[in-house]
Short mmCIF file of C-alpha atoms in Angstrom, two decimals:
data_model
loop_
_atom_site.label_atom_id
_atom_site.label_comp_id
_atom_site.label_asym_id
_atom_site.label_seq_id
_atom_site.Cartn_x
_atom_site.Cartn_y
_atom_site.Cartn_z
CA UNK A 8 16.83 -47.80 -28.34
CA UNK A 9 13.91 -48.03 -30.75
CA UNK A 10 11.60 -46.41 -28.22
CA UNK A 11 14.01 -43.49 -27.84
CA UNK A 12 14.13 -43.05 -31.61
CA UNK A 13 10.32 -43.14 -31.87
CA UNK A 14 9.94 -40.62 -29.06
CA UNK A 15 12.51 -38.31 -30.69
CA UNK A 16 10.70 -38.44 -34.03
CA UNK A 17 7.34 -37.78 -32.38
CA UNK A 18 8.71 -34.81 -30.42
CA UNK A 19 10.25 -33.39 -33.61
CA UNK A 20 6.95 -33.76 -35.47
CA UNK A 21 5.02 -32.10 -32.63
CA UNK A 22 7.52 -29.25 -32.55
CA UNK A 23 7.23 -28.66 -36.29
CA UNK A 24 3.44 -28.85 -36.26
CA UNK A 25 3.20 -26.64 -33.16
CA UNK A 26 5.02 -23.88 -35.00
CA UNK A 27 2.29 -23.82 -37.63
CA UNK A 28 -0.34 -23.34 -34.90
CA UNK A 29 1.16 -20.12 -33.61
CA UNK A 30 -1.35 -17.34 -33.31
CA UNK A 31 -0.27 -14.32 -35.31
CA UNK A 32 0.11 -11.18 -33.28
CA UNK A 33 -2.78 -8.93 -33.68
CA UNK A 34 -1.88 -5.37 -34.43
CA UNK A 35 -3.08 -2.96 -31.82
CA UNK A 36 -6.25 -1.35 -32.83
CA UNK A 37 -5.48 2.05 -34.20
CA UNK A 38 -6.94 4.70 -31.99
CA UNK A 39 -8.94 7.37 -33.61
CA UNK A 40 -7.76 10.94 -33.42
CA UNK A 41 -8.36 12.05 -29.86
CA UNK A 42 -9.84 15.41 -29.19
CA UNK A 43 -8.41 17.95 -26.80
CA UNK A 44 -11.06 17.27 -24.16
CA UNK A 45 -10.36 13.52 -24.27
CA UNK A 46 -6.62 14.09 -23.88
CA UNK A 47 -7.19 16.41 -20.92
CA UNK A 48 -9.60 14.01 -19.22
CA UNK A 49 -7.20 11.07 -19.73
CA UNK A 50 -4.35 13.13 -18.27
CA UNK A 51 -6.45 14.14 -15.26
CA UNK A 52 -7.52 10.52 -14.72
CA UNK A 53 -3.92 9.32 -14.82
CA UNK A 54 -2.83 12.01 -12.31
CA UNK A 55 -5.75 11.10 -10.05
CA UNK A 56 -4.93 7.39 -10.19
CA UNK A 57 -1.28 8.15 -9.47
CA UNK A 58 -2.23 10.31 -6.47
CA UNK A 59 -4.59 7.67 -5.08
CA UNK A 60 -1.92 4.98 -5.41
CA UNK A 61 0.68 7.18 -3.72
CA UNK A 62 -1.63 8.00 -0.80
CA UNK A 63 -2.63 4.37 -0.32
CA UNK A 64 1.04 3.33 -0.33
CA UNK A 65 1.79 6.00 2.30
CA UNK A 66 -1.12 4.84 4.46
CA UNK A 67 0.07 1.25 4.23
CA UNK A 68 3.56 2.27 5.33
CA UNK A 69 2.14 4.30 8.25
CA UNK A 70 0.01 1.34 9.35
CA UNK A 71 3.14 -0.77 9.20
CA UNK A 72 4.85 1.52 11.71
CA UNK A 73 2.13 0.85 14.31
CA UNK A 74 1.77 4.58 15.08
CA UNK A 75 -1.64 4.11 16.67
CA UNK A 76 -0.20 1.73 19.25
CA UNK A 77 2.72 4.07 19.93
CA UNK A 78 0.35 7.04 20.34
CA UNK A 79 -1.80 5.07 22.80
CA UNK A 80 1.29 4.11 24.83
CA UNK A 81 2.49 7.73 24.82
CA UNK A 82 -0.93 8.91 26.03
CA UNK A 83 -0.99 6.32 28.82
CA UNK A 84 2.52 7.23 29.98
CA UNK A 85 1.74 10.98 29.85
CA UNK A 86 -1.48 10.56 31.86
CA UNK A 87 0.40 8.53 34.48
CA UNK A 88 3.15 11.13 34.89
CA UNK A 89 0.80 14.12 34.86
CA UNK A 90 -1.56 12.54 37.39
CA UNK A 91 1.40 11.94 39.71
CA UNK A 92 2.48 15.58 39.55
CA UNK A 93 -1.12 16.82 39.86
CA UNK A 94 -1.48 14.73 43.02
CA UNK A 95 1.73 16.24 44.45
CA UNK A 96 0.49 19.74 43.56
CA UNK A 97 -2.87 19.04 45.23
CA UNK A 98 -1.11 17.89 48.42
CA UNK A 99 1.10 21.00 48.46
CA UNK A 100 -1.88 23.29 47.87
CA UNK A 101 -3.90 21.55 50.59
CA UNK A 102 -1.07 21.93 53.12
CA UNK A 103 -0.58 25.56 52.09
CA UNK A 104 -4.27 26.37 52.64
CA UNK A 105 -4.64 24.20 55.78
CA UNK A 106 -1.24 24.35 57.49
CA UNK A 107 -2.15 22.14 60.41
#
């Protein structure tokens, strides 16, 4: 019981002394009057950063869809089908030119 009382008193003292060690908030440094050119350049920089972030997000979402793999599969399937029909056309043309 005595230990609990001692611990409670110590915690209370630490809490009261910790409050005195708080760091006061520092006021934001006042910015000097910005010129027109500075405002324009800051605006352009913010638009550029926004555009870059948007494009990189779009590229990440496209990479997530695995479009390159799908395009490669589509190409392989198309080449297979077209080569089959080109072979049939070649056979028909050969038998048309050489009927025997």
